[in-house]
mmCIF file of C-alpha atoms and ligand atoms in Angstrom:
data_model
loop_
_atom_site.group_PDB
_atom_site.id
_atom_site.type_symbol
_atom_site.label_atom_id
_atom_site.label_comp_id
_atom_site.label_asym_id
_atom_site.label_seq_id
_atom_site.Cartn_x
_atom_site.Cartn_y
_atom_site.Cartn_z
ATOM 1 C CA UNK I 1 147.160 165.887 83.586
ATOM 2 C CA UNK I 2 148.525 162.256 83.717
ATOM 3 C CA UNK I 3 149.729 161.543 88.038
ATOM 4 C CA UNK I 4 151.396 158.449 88.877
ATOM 5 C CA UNK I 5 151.123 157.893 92.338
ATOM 6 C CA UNK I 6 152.874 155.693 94.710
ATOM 7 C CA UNK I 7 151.458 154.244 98.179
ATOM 8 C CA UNK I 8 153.481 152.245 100.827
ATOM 9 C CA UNK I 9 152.184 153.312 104.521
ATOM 10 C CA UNK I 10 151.864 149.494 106.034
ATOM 11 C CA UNK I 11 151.867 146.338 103.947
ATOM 12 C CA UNK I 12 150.556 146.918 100.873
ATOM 13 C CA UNK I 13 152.801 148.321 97.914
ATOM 14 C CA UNK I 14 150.507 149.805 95.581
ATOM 15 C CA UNK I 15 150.687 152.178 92.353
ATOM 16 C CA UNK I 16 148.622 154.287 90.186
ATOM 17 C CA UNK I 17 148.077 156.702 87.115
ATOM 18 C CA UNK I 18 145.628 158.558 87.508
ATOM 19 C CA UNK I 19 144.453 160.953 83.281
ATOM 20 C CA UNK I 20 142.433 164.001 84.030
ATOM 21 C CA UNK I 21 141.222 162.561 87.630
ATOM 22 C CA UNK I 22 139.880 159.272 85.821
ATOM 23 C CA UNK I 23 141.663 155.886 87.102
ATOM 24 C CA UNK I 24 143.829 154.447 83.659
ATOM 25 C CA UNK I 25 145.515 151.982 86.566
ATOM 26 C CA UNK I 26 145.815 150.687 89.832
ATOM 27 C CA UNK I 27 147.425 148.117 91.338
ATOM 28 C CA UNK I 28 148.266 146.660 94.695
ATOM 29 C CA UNK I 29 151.028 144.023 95.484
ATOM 30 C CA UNK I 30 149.826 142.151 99.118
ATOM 31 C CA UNK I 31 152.100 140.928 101.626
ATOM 32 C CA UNK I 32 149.477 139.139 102.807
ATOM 33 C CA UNK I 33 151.849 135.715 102.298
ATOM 34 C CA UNK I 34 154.966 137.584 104.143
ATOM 35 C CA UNK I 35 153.401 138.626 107.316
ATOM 36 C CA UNK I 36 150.579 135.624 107.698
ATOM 37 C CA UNK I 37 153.150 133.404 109.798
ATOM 38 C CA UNK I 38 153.744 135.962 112.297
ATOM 39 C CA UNK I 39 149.622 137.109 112.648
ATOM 40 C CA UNK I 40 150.331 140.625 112.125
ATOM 41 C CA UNK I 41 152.271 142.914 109.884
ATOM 42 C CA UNK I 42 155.919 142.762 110.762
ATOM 43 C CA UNK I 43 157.167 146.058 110.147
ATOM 44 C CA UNK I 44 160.863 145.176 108.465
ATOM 45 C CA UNK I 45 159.877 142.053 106.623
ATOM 46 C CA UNK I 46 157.430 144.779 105.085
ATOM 47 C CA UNK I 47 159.799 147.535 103.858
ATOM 48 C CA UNK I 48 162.024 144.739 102.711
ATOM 49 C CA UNK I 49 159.134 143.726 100.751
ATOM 50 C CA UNK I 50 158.571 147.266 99.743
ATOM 51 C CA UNK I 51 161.738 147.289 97.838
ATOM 52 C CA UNK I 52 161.229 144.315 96.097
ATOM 53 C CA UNK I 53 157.801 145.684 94.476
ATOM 54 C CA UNK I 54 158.168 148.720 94.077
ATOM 55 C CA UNK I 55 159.889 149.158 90.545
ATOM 56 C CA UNK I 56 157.842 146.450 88.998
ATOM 57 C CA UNK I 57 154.641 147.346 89.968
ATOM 58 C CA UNK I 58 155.371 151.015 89.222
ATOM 59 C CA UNK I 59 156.390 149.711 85.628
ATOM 60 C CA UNK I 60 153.127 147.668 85.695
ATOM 61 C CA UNK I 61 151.107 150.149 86.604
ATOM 62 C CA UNK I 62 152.368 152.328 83.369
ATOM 63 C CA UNK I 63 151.894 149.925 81.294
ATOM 64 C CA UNK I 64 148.403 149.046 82.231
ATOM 65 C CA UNK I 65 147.643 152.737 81.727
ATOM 66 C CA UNK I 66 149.198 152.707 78.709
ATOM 67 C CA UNK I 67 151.737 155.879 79.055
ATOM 68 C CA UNK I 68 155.477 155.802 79.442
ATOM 69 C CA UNK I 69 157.433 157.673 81.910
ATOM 70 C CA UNK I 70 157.994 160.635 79.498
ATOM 71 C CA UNK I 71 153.948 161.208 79.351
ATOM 72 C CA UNK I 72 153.731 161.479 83.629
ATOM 73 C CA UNK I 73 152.984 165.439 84.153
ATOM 74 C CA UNK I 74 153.242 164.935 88.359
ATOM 75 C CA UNK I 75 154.212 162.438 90.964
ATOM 76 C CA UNK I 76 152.633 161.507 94.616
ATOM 77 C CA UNK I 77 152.967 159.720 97.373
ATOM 78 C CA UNK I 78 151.524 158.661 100.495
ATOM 79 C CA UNK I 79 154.255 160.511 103.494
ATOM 80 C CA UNK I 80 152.183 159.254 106.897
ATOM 81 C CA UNK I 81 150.710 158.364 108.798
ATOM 82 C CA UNK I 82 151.873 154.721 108.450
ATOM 83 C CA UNK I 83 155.367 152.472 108.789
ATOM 84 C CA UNK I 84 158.232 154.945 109.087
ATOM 85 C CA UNK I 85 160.182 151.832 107.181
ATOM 86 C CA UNK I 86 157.240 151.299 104.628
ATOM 87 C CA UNK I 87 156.495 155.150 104.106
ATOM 88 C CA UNK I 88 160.119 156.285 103.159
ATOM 89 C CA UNK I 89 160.523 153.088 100.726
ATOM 90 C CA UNK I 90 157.331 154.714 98.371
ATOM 91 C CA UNK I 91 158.116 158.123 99.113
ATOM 92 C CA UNK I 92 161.713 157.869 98.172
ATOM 93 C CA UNK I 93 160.988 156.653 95.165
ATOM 94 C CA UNK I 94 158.401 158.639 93.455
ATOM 95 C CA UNK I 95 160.904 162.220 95.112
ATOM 96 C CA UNK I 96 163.660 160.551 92.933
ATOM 97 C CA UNK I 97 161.738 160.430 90.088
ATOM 98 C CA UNK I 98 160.551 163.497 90.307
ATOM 99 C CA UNK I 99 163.677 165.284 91.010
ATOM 100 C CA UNK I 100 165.543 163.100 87.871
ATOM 101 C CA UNK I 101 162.410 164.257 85.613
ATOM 102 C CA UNK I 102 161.806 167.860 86.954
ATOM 103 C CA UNK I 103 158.185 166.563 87.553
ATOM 104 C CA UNK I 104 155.973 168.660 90.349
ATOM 105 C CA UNK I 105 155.924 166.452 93.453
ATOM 106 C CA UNK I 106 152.938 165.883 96.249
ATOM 107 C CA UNK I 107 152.789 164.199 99.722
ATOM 108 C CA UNK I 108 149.831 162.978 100.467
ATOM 109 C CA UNK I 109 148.501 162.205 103.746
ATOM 110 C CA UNK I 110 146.898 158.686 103.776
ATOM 111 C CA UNK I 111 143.941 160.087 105.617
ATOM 112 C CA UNK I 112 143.133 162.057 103.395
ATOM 113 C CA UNK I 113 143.410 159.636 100.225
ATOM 114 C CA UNK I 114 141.058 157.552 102.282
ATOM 115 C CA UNK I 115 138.565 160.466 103.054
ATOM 116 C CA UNK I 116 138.776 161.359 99.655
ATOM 117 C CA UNK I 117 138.239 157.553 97.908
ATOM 118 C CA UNK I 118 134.843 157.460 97.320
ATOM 119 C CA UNK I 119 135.214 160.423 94.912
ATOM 120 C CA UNK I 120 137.037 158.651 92.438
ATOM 121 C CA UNK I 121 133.596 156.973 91.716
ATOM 122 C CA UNK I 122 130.757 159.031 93.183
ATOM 123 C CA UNK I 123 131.013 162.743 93.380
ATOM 124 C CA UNK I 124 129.809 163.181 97.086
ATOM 125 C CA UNK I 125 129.075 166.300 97.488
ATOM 126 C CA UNK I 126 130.581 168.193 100.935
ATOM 127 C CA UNK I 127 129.810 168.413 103.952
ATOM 128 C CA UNK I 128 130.172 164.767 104.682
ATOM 129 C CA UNK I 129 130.952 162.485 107.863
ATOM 130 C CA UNK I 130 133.807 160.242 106.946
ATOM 131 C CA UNK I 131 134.121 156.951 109.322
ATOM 132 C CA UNK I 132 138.216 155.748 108.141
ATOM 133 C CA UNK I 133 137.827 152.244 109.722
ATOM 134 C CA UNK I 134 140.699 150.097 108.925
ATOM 135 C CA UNK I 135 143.791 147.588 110.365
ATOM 136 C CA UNK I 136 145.184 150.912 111.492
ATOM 137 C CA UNK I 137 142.856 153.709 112.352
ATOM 138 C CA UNK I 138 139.384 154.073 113.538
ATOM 139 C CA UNK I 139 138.382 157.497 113.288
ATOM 140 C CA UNK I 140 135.158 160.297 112.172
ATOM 141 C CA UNK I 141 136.405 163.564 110.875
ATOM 142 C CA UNK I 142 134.143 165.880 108.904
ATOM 143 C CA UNK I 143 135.108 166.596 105.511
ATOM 144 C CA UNK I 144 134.109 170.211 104.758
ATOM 145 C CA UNK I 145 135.463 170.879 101.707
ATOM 146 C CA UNK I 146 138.620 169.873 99.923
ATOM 147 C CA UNK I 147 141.725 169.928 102.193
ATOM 148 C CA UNK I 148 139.310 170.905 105.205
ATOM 149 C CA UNK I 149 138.422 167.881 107.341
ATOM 150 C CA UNK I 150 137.729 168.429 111.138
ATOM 151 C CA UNK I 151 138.825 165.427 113.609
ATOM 152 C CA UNK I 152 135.523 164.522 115.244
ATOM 153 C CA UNK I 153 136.836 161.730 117.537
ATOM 154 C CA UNK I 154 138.742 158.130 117.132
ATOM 155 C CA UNK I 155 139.360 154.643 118.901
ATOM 156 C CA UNK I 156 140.927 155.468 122.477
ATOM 157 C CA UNK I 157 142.702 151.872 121.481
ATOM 158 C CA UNK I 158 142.784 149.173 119.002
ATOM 159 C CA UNK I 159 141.110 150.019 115.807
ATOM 160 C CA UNK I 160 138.405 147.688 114.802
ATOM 161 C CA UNK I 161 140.296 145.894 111.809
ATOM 162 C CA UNK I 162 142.994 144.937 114.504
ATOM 163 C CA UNK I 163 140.037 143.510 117.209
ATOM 164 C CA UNK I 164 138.985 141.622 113.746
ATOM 165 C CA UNK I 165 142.167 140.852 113.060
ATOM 166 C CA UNK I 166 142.853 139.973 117.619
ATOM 167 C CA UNK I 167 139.670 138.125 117.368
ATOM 168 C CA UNK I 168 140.415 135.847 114.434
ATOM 169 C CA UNK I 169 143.691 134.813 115.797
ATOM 170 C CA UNK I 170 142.436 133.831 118.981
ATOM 171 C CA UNK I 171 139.578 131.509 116.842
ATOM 172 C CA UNK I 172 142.011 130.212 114.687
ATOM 173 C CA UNK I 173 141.175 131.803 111.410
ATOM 174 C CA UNK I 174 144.098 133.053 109.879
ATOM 175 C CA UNK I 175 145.820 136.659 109.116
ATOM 176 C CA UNK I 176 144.221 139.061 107.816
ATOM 177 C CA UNK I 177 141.246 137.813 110.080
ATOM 178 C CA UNK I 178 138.056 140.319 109.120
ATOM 179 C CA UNK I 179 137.307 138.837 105.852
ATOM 180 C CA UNK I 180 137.178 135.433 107.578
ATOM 181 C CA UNK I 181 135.078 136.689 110.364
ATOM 182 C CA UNK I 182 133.017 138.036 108.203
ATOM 183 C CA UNK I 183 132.484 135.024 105.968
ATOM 184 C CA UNK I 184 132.265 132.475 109.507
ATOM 185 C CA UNK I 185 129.158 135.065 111.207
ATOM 186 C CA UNK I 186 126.747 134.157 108.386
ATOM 187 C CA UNK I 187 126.823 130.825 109.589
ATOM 188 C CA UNK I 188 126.139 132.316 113.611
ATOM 189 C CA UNK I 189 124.051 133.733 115.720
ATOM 190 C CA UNK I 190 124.389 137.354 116.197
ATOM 191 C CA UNK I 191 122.513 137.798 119.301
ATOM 192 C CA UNK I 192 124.399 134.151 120.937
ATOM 193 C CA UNK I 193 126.486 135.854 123.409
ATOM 194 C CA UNK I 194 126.714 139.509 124.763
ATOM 195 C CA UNK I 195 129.970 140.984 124.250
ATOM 196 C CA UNK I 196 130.212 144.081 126.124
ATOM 197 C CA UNK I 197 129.793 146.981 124.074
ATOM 198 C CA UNK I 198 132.158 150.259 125.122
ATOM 199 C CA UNK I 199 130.020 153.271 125.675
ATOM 200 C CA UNK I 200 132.376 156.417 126.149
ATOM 201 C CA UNK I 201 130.867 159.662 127.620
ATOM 202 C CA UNK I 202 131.493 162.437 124.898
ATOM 203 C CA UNK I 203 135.083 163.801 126.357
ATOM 204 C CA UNK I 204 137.019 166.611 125.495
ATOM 205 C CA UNK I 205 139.586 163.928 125.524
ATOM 206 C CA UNK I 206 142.281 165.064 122.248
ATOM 207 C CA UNK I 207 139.426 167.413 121.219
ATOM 208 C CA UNK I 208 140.539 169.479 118.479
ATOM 209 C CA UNK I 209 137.827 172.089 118.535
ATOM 210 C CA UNK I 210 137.372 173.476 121.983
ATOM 211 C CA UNK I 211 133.981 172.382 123.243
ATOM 212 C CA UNK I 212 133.253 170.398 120.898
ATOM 213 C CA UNK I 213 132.885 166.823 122.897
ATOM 214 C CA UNK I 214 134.663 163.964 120.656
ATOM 215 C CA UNK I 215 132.907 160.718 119.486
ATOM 216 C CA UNK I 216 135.611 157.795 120.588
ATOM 217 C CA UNK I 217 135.827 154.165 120.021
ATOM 218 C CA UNK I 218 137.522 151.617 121.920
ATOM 219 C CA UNK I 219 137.533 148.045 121.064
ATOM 220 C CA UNK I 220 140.586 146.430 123.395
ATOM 221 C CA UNK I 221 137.629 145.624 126.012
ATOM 222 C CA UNK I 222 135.461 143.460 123.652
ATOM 223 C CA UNK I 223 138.380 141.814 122.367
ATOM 224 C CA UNK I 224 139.739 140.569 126.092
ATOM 225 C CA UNK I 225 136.175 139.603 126.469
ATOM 226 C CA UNK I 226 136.122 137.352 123.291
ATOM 227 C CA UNK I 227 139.611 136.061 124.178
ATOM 228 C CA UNK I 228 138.295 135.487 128.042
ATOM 229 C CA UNK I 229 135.133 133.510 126.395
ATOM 230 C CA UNK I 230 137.222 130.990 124.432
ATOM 231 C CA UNK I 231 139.351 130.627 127.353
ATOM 232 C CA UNK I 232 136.536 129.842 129.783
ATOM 233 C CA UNK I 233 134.326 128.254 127.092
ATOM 234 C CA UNK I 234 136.330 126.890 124.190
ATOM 235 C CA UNK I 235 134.367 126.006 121.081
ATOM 236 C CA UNK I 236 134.062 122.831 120.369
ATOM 237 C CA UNK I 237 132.092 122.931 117.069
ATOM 238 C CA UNK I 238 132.222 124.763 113.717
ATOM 239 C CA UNK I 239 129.077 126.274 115.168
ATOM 240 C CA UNK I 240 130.094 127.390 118.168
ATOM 241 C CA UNK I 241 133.025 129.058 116.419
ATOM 242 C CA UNK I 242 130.676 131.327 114.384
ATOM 243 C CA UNK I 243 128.244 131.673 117.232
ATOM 244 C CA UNK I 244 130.953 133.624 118.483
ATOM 245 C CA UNK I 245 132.335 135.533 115.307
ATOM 246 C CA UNK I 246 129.213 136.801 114.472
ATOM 247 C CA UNK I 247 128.345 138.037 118.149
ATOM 248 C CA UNK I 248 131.365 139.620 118.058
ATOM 249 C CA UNK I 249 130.636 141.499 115.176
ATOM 250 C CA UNK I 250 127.614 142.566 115.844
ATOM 251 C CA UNK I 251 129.164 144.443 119.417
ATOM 252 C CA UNK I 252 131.805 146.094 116.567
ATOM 253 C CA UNK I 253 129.318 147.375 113.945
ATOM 254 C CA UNK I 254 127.252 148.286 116.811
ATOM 255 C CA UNK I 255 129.929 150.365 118.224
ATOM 256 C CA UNK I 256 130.739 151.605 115.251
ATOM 257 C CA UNK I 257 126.916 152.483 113.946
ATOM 258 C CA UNK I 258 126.213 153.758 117.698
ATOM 259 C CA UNK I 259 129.159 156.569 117.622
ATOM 260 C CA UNK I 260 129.047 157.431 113.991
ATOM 261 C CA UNK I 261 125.018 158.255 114.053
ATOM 262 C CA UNK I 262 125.783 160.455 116.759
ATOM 263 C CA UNK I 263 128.261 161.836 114.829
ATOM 264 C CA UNK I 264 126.121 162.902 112.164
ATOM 265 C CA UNK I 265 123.139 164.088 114.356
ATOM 266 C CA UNK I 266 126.114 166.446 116.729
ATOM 267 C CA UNK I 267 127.448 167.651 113.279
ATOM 268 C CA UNK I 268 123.549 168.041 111.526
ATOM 269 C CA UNK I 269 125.194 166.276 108.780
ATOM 270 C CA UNK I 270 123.599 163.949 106.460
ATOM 271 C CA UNK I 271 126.060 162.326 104.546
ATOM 272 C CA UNK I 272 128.238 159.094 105.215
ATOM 273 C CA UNK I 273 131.305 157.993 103.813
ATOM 274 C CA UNK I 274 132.418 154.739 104.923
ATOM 275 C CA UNK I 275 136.216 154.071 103.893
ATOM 276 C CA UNK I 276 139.380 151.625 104.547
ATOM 277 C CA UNK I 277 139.778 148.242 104.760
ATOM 278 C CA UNK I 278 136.897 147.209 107.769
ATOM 279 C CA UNK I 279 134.081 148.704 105.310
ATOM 280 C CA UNK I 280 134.022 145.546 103.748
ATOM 281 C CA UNK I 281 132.305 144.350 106.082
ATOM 282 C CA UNK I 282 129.214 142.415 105.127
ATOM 283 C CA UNK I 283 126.994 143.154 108.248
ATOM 284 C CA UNK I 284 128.774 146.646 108.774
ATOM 285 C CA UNK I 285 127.301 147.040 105.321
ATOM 286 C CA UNK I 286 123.539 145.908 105.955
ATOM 287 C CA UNK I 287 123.505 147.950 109.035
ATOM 288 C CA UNK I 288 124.671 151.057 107.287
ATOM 289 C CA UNK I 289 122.087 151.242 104.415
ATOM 290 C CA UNK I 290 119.040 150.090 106.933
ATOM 291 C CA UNK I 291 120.092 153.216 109.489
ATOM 292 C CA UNK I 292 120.560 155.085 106.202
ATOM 293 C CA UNK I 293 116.771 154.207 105.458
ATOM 294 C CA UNK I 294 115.897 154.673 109.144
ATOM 295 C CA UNK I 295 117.422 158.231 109.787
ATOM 296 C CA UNK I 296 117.419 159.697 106.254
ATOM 297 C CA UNK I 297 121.120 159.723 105.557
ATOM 298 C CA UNK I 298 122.637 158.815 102.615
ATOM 299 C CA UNK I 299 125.719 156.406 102.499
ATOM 300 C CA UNK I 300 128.530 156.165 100.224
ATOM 301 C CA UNK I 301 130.885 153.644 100.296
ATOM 302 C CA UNK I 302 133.731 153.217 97.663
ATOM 303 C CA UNK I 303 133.735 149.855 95.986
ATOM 304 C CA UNK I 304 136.057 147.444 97.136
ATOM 305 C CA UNK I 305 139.309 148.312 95.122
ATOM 306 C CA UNK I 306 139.264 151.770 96.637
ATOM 307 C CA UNK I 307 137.911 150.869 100.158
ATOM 308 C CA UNK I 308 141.340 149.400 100.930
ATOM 309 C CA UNK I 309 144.794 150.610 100.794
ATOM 310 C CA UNK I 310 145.107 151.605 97.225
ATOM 311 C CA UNK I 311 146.931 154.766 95.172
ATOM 312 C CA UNK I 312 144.528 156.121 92.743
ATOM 313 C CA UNK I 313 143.011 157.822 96.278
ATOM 314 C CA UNK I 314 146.511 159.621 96.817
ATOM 315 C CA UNK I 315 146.762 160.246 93.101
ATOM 316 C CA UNK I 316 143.307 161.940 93.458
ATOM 317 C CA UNK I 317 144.137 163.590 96.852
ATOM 318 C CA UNK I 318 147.173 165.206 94.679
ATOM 319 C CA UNK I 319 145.007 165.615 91.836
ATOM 320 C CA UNK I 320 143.092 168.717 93.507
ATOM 321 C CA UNK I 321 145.949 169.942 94.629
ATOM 322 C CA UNK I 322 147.866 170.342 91.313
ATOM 323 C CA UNK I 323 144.686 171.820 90.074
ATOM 324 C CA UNK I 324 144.815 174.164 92.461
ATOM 325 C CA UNK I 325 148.301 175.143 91.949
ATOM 326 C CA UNK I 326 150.224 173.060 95.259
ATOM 327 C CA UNK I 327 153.003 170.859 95.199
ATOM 328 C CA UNK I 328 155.462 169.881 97.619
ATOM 329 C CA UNK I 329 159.686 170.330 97.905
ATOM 330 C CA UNK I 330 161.136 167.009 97.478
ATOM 331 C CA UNK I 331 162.429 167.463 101.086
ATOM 332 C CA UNK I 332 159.021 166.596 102.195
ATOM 333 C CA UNK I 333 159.734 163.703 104.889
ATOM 334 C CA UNK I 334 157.579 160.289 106.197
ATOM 335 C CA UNK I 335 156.115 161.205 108.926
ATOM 336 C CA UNK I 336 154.659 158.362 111.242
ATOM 337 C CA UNK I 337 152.139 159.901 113.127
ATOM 338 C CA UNK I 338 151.203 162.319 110.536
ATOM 339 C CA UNK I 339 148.327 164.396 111.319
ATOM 340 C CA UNK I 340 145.005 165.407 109.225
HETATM 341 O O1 KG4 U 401 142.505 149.441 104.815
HETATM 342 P P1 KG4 U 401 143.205 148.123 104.963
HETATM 343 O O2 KG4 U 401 143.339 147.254 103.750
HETATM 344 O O3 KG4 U 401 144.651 148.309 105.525
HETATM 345 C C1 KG4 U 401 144.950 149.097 106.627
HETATM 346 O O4 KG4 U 401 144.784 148.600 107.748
HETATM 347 O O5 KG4 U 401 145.362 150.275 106.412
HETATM 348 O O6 KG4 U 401 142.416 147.334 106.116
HETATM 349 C C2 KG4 U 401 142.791 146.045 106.530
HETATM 350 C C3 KG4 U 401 141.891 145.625 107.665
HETATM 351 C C4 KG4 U 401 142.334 144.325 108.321
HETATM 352 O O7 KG4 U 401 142.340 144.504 109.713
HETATM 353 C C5 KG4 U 401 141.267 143.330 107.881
HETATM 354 O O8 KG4 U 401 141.058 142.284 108.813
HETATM 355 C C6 KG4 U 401 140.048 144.210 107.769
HETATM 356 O O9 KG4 U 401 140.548 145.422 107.201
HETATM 357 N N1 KG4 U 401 139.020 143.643 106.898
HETATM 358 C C7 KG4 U 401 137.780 143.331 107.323
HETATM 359 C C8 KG4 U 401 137.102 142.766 106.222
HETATM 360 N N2 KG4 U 401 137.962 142.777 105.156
HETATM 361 C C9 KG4 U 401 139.129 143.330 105.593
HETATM 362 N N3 KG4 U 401 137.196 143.459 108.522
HETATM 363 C C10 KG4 U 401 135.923 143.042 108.647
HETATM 364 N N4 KG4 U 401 135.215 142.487 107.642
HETATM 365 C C11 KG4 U 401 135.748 142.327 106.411
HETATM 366 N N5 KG4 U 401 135.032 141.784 105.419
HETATM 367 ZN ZN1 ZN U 402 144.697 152.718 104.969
#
């Protein structure tokens, strides 16, 4: 079964075909260029954008594969959570050419495709703990089997690719920041200031499972406090720059580590999947593998291509759901806030 799939939730316009659940392409078009002036994703500029890439890279992506149009058997696409602007740009386009070709049709949910990534290279077996950390989402669910994946908690604020991204504006280092934060903190000294570090009490707080306490993030305090240190102390120095890039990091993967091991122990699982765009992360990394080692938990994390927004995930997400016999009505709408 040959997929193309299509996926356009925020800034990235990306396609895929996916031939009997192996990857034959997949490509991503950034707007990194189009939103860098403004430090942030600017929502029209990005479906505007959308438009622009989407045929091309669609045809690109076929061609890489090496199948025409006439050889697709399905079509997906990502239809939320995301850019209501960004979302119906994508999904419009692979309903229309599904409804012109009489091709079966599938939503995915872009949690899911995330959740789901690291199986494209690694078949993790289920039950696992999947931590989606990203520019837009922070959050733990348990994956329990296909298409069952139980909300275990998320960031009460920011997510921590938008405190990277905060964080990196307020030291000068460009849009998309984490990368550069990243790359800065090797230079630094992890332990050179104390950022606060935001411990929650387990709250029922948007529980989804009665009594079963959530694990939360929240990451708006620690970036105030970096913004608050700059202000009070600016940096002076190259040095003092990273000094505080890589303190700052280590509060974030220490956050992150600190709620997702309890995570695991609460659920008795021992499986990690790290996924989205923040798992890049070069310390967050490190960290991972030594409590891996430390707690006797194995950790999975897809490579890069398919840590970030991509659409061989949603192709794959839509994948097991062809083979088990789903599809969707073309009526299927974006949906902004779409739940898991
Ligand atoms: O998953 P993604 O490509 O897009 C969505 O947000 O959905 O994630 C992008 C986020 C940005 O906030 C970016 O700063 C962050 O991932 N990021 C990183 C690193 N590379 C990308 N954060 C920390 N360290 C990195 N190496
Ligand atoms: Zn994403």
């Amino acid at each position: 079964m040959r997929i193309l799939a299509i996926e356009t939730s925020c800034d990235d316009t990306a396609a895929a075909v996916l031939c009997d659940g192996t990857v034959a392409s997949s490509l991503v078009a950034s707007q990194d260029d189009v939103h860098r002036a403004f430090g942030g994703v600017v929502p029209e500029l990005a479906s505007r954008s959308h438009v622009r890439n989407i045929l091309p890279i669609i045809t690109t992506a076929l061609a890489r594969a090496g199948v025409t149009l006439d050889q697709i058997d399905a079509v997906a696409a990502t239809c939320g959570p995301g850019l209501v602007g960004s979302l119906l740009v994508g999904l419009s386009t692979a309903k229309a050419i599904a409804f012109a070709r009489k091709l079966p049709f599938v939503g995915v949910n872009h949690l899911e495709g995330h959740l789901l990534s690291v199986r494209l290279t690694d078949p993790v077996p289920f039950p696992y703990v999947g931590l989606l950390v990203s520019g837009g989402h922070t959050s733990l669910y348990l994956a329990e089997d296909l298409g069952r994946y139980r909300w275990l908690g998320a960031t009460r604020d920011d997510a921590a690719g938008e405190a990277y991204d905060k964080v990196a504006r307020v030291l000068g280092l460009g849009f998309p920041g984490g990368r550069a934060i990243d790359e800065l903190a090797l230079q630094g000294d992890p332990q050179a200031i104390h950022f606060p570090r935001a411990r929650l009490k387990p709250s029922r707080h948007g529980a989804v499972v009665e009594d079963a306490p959530a694990f939360e993030f929240s990451f708006s305090g620690l970036k105030t406090a970096v913004a608050q240190h700059v202000q009070a102390v600016p940096p002076r120095t190259r040095q003092a720059v990273a000094d505080i890039a890589a303190s700052f990091q280590e509060a974030v993967v220490d956050m992150l580590l600190g709620v997702t091991l309890a995570a695991l122990r609460g659920t008795q699982c021992t499986r990690l999947v790290v996924a989205g765009g923040v798992s890049a992360n070069s310390r967050l990394r490190a960290r991972a593998a030594q409590a891996a080692g430390e707690f006797g938990i194995s950790v999975h994390i897809p490579p890069m291509q398919y840590c970030t927004d991509n659409a061989a995930m949603i192709a794959l997400a839509a994948d097991y759901r062809l083979r088990r016999g789903e599809a969707d009505p073309v009526s299927v709408n974006a949906v902004a806030d779409l739940e898991l």
